[in-house]
Coordinates of C-alpha atoms and ligand atoms in Angstrom, one line a residue:
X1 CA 13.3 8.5 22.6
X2 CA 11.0 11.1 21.2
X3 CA 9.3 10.8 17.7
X4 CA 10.5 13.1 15.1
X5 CA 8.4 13.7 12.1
X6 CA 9.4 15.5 9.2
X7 CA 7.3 18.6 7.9
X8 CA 8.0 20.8 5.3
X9 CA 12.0 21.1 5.5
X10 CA 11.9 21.0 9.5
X11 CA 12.2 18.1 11.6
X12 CA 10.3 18.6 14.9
X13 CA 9.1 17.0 17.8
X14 CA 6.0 14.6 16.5
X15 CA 3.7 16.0 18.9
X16 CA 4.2 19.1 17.8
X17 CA 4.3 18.1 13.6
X18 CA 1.4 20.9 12.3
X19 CA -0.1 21.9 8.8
X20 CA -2.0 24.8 7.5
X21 CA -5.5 24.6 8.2
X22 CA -5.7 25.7 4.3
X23 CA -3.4 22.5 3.4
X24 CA -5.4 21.3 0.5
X25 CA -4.7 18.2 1.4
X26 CA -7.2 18.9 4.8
X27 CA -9.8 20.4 2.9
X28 CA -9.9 18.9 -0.6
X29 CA -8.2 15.1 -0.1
X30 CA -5.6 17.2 -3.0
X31 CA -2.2 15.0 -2.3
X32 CA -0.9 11.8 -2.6
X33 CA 0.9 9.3 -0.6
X34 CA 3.2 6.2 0.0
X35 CA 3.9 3.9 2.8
X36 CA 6.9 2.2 2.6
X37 CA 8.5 -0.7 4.6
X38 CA 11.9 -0.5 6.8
X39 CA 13.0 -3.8 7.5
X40 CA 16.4 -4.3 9.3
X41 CA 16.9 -0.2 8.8
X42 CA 16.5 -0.4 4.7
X43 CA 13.7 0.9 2.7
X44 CA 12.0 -2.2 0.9
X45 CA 11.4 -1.3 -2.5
X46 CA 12.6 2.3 -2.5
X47 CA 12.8 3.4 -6.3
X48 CA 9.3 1.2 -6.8
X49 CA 8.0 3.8 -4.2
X50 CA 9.1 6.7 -5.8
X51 CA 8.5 5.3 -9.4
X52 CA 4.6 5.0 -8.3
X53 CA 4.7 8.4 -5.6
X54 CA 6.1 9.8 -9.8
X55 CA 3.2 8.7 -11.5
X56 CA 0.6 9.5 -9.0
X57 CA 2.2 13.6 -8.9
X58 CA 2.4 13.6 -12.6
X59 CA -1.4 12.3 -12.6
X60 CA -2.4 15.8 -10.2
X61 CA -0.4 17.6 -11.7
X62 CA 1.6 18.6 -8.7
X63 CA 5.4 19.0 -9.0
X64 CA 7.9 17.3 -7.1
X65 CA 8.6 19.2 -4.1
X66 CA 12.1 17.9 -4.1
X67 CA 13.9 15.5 -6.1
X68 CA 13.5 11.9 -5.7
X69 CA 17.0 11.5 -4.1
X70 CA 16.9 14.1 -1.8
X71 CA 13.7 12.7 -0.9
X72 CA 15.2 9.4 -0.2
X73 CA 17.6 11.4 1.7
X74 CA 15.2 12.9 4.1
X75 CA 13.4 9.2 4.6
X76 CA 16.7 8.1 5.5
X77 CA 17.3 10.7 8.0
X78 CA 13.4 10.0 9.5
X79 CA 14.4 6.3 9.6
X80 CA 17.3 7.0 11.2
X81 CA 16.1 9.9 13.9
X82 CA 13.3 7.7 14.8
X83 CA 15.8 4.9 15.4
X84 CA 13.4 2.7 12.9
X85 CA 14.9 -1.2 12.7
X86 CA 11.8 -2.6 11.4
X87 CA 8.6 -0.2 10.5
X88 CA 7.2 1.9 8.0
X89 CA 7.6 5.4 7.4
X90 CA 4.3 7.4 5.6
X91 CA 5.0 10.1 3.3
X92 CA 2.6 12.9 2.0
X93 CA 3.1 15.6 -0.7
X94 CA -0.1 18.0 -1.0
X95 CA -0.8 20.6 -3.4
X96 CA -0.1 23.2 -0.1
X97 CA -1.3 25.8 1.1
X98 CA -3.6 28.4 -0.5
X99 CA -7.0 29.9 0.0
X100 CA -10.0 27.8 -0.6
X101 CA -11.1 27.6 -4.2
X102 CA -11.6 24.1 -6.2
X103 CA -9.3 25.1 -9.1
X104 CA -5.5 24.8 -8.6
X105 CA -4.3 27.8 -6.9
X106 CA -1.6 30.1 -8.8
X107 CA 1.2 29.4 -7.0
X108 CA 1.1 27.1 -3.7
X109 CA 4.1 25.4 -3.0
X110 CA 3.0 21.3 -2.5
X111 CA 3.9 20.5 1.2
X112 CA 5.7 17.1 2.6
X113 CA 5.1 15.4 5.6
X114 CA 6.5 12.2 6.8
X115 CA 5.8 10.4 9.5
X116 CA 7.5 6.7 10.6
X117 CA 6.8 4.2 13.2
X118 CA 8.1 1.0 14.2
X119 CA 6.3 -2.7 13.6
X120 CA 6.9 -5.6 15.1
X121 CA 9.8 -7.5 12.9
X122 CA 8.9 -9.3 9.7
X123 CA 8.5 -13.0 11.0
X124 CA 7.4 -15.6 8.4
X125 CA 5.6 -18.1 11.1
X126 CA 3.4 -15.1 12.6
X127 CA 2.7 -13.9 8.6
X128 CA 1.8 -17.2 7.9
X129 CA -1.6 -16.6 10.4
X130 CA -4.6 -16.0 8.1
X131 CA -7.6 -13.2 8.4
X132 CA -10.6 -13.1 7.2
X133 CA -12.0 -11.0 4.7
X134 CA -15.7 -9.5 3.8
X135 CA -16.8 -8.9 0.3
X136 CA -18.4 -5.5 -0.2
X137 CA -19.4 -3.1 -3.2
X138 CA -16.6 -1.2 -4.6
X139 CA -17.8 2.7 -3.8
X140 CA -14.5 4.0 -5.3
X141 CA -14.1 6.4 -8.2
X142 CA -12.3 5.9 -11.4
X143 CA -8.8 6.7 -10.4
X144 CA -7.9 4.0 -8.1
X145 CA -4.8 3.6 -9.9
X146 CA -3.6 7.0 -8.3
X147 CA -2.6 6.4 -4.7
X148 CA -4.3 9.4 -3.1
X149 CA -4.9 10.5 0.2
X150 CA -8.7 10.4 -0.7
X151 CA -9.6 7.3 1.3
X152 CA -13.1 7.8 2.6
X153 CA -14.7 5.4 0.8
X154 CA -11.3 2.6 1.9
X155 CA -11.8 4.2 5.1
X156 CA -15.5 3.2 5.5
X157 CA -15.5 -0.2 3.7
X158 CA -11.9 -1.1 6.4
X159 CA -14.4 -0.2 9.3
X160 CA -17.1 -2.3 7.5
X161 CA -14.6 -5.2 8.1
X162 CA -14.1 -4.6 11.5
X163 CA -17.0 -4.6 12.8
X164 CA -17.9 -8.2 11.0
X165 CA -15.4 -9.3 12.2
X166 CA -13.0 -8.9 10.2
X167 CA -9.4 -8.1 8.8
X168 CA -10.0 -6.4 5.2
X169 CA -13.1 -5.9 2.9
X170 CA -12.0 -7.3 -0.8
X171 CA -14.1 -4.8 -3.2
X172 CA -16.7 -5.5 -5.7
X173 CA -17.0 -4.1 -9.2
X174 CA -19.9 -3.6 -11.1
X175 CA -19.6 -6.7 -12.9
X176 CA -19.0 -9.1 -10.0
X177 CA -14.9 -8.9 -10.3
X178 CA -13.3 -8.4 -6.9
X179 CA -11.2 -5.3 -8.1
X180 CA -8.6 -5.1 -4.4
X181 CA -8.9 -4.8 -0.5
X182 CA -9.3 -1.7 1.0
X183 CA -5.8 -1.3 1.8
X184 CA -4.2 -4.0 -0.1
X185 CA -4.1 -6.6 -3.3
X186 CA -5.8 -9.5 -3.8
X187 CA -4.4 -12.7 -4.9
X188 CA -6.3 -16.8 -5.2
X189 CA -5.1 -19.7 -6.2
X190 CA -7.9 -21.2 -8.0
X191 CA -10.0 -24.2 -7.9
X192 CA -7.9 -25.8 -10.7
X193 CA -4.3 -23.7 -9.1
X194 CA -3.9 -21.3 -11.3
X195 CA -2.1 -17.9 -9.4
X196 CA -4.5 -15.6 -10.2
X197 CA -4.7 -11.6 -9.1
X198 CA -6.4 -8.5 -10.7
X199 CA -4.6 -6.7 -13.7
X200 CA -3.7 -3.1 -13.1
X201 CA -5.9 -0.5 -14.6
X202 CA -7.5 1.6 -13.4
X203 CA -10.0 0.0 -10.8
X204 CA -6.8 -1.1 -9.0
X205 CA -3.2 0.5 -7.1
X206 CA -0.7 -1.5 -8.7
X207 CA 0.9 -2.7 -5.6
X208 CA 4.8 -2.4 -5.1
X209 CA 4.4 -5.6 -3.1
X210 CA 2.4 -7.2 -5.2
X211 CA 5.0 -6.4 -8.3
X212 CA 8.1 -7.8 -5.8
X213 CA 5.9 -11.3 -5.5
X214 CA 5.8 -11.5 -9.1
X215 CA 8.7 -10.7 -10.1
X216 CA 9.9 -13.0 -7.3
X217 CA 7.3 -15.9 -8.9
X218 CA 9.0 -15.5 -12.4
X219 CA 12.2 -15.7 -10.8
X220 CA 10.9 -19.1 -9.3
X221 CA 9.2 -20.7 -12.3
X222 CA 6.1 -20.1 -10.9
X223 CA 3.3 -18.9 -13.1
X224 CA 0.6 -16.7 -12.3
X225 CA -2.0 -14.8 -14.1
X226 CA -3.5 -11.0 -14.4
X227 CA -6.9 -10.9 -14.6
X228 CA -9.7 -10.3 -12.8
X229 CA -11.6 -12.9 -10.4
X230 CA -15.0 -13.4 -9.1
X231 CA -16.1 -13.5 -5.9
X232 CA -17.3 -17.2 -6.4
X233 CA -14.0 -18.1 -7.6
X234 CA -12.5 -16.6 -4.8
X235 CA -14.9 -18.3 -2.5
X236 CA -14.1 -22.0 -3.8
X237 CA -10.3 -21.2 -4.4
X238 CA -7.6 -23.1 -3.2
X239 CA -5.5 -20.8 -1.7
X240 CA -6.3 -16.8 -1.2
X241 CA -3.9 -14.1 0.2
X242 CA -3.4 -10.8 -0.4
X243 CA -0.4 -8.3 -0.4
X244 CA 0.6 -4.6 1.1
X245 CA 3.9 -3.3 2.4
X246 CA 2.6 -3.6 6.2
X247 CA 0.8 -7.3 5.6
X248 CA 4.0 -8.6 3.2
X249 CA 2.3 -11.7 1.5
X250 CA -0.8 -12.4 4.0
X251 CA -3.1 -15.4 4.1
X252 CA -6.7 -15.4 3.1
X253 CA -8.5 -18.1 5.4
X254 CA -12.1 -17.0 5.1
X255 CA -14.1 -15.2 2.6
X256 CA -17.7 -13.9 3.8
X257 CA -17.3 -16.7 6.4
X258 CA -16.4 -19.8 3.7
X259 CA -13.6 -21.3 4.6
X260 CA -10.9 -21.0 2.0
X261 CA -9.0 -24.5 1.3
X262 CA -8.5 -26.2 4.8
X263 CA -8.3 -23.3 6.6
X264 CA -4.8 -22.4 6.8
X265 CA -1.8 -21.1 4.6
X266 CA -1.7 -22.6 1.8
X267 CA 1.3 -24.2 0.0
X268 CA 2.0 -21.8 -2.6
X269 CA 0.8 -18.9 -0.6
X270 CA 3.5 -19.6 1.9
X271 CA 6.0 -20.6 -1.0
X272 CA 5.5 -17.0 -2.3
X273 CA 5.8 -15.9 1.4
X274 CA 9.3 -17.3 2.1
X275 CA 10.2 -15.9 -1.9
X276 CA 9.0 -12.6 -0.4
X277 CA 10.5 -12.8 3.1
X278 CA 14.4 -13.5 1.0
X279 CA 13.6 -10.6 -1.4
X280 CA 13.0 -8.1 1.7
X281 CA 16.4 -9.7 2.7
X282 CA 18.0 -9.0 -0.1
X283 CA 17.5 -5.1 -0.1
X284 CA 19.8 -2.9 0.1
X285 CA 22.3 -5.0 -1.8
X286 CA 22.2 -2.2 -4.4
X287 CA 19.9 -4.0 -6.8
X288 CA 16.8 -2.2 -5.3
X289 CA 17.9 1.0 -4.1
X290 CA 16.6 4.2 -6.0
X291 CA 19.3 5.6 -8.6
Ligands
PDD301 N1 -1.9 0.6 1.2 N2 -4.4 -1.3 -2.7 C1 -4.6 -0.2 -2.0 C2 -5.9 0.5 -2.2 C3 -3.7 0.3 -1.1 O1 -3.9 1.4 -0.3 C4 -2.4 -0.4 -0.9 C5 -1.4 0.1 0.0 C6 -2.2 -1.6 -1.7 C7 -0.9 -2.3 -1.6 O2 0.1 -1.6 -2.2 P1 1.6 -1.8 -1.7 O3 2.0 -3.2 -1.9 O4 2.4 -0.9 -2.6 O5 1.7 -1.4 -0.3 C8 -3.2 -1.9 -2.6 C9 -0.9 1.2 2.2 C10 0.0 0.2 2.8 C11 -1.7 2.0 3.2 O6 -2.6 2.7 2.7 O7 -1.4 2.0 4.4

């Protein structure tokens, strides 16, 4: 089976899936993006995604290129082309094509790519393996909140990681708060077990995973709090784990080398894992799906 990627109206051959070397989006960063999960051939969280891929247009001021359902449409056929069971597929709009000036051009048309790829099925036991994580200085700008395909400085702070060894940096605000991982959100469980993770503003994505583990905690009776932690209180937590559509609800074992509780998952971290693992099952009952 060949890959199929989607690109501007077309769907061709993945090897062959091309932009405009004026894209704005390859020489100014000037688009936005989602990743979104497929588990047993349904998108997890679909009208979250588009909810947030809304906000983060309406924030560039770039127009939808299509509406939302035909745009859950073409997802579907890419998910369906690339014979996707479990994976993600990755979806970019970019202002488009137009000669290069910083302002917004006159009249480019914003450009959509999407991409998908298959991941080894959601399994709770081999989620329930921690990582490690580093703590390093948050280099972002102000607008974390949008979800843009600006990720240099997510990009060089995920590298950090890996070459110390490990899985995710969690970022560091001026005022000591860990503010998110590079690619996902951060949750503890402190000292004295409260639920804690960051607030959303704009230091922060707000996370369409970490929403569903909420919501899936309230559901349970299980409190939790928004507001922001410090790297100490991370470090003599309880529990730690963080949250992304391709990590689901993962555990935090080390922080900066410190052992994190005994070591392993924690108990409520792998409550709110199994509460996670039944709300991915649950999709596509209708409740979820985009209107
Ligand atoms: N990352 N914070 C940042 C900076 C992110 O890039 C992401 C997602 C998250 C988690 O959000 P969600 O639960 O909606 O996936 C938090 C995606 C997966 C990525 O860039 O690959």
């Amino acid at each position: 089976l060949s890959r199929i990627a989607y690109v501007n109206g077309r769907y061709v051959p993945h090897a062959e899936a091309a932009v405009h070397v004026e894209d704005r989006g390859y020489q100014f960063a000037d688009g936005v993006y989602e990743v979104i999960a497929v588990h047993r051939s349904v998108l997890v969280d679909e009208k979250g995604h588009m909810d947030r891929l809304d906000w983060s247009l309406g924030e560039l001021d770039i127009a939808w290129p299509m509406t939302p359902r035909a745009m859950g449409t073409v997802m579907g056929e890419v998910v369906r082309r690339n014979r996707i069971r479990d994976g993600i597929v990755y979806l970019q709009v970019t202002r488009g094509v137009a000669p290069r000036n910083h302002e917004f051009p006159a009249n480019a048309e914003a450009a959509v790519v999407m991409t998908a790829r298959r991941i080894r099925p959601f399994n709770v036991e081999t989620n329930s393996q921690g990582i490690d994580v580093i703590t390093v200085d948050d280099i972002r700008w102000k607008r974390c909140d949008i979800k843009t395909i600006s990720l240099l400085p997510n990009v060089l702070m995920k590298e950090q990681a890996a070459r110390a060894g490990a899985y995710e940096a969690w970022m560091v605000d001026g005022e000591g708060q860990v503010t998110e991982g590079t690619s996902t959100n951060a949750w503890i469980v402190t000292k004295d077990g409260d639920l804690v993770t960051r607030q959303t503003d704009n230091k922060i994505l707000s996370g369409i995973t970490r929403a569903a583990v909420m919501e899936a905690a309230q559901s349970a009776g299980i409190e939790f709090t928004e507001r922001s932690f410090t790297v100490d209180e991370a470090k003599t937590a309880r529990e730690a784990f963080l949250t992304s559509t391709t990590l689901f609800v993962k555990p935090v074992v080390r922080v900066d080398g410190e052992a994190i509780g005994n070591g392993h998952i924690g108990t409520l971290t792998a409550r709110l894992l199994d509460l996670y693992s039944a709300h991915m099952d649950g999709q596509g009952s209708g409740k979820d799906s985009a209107a």
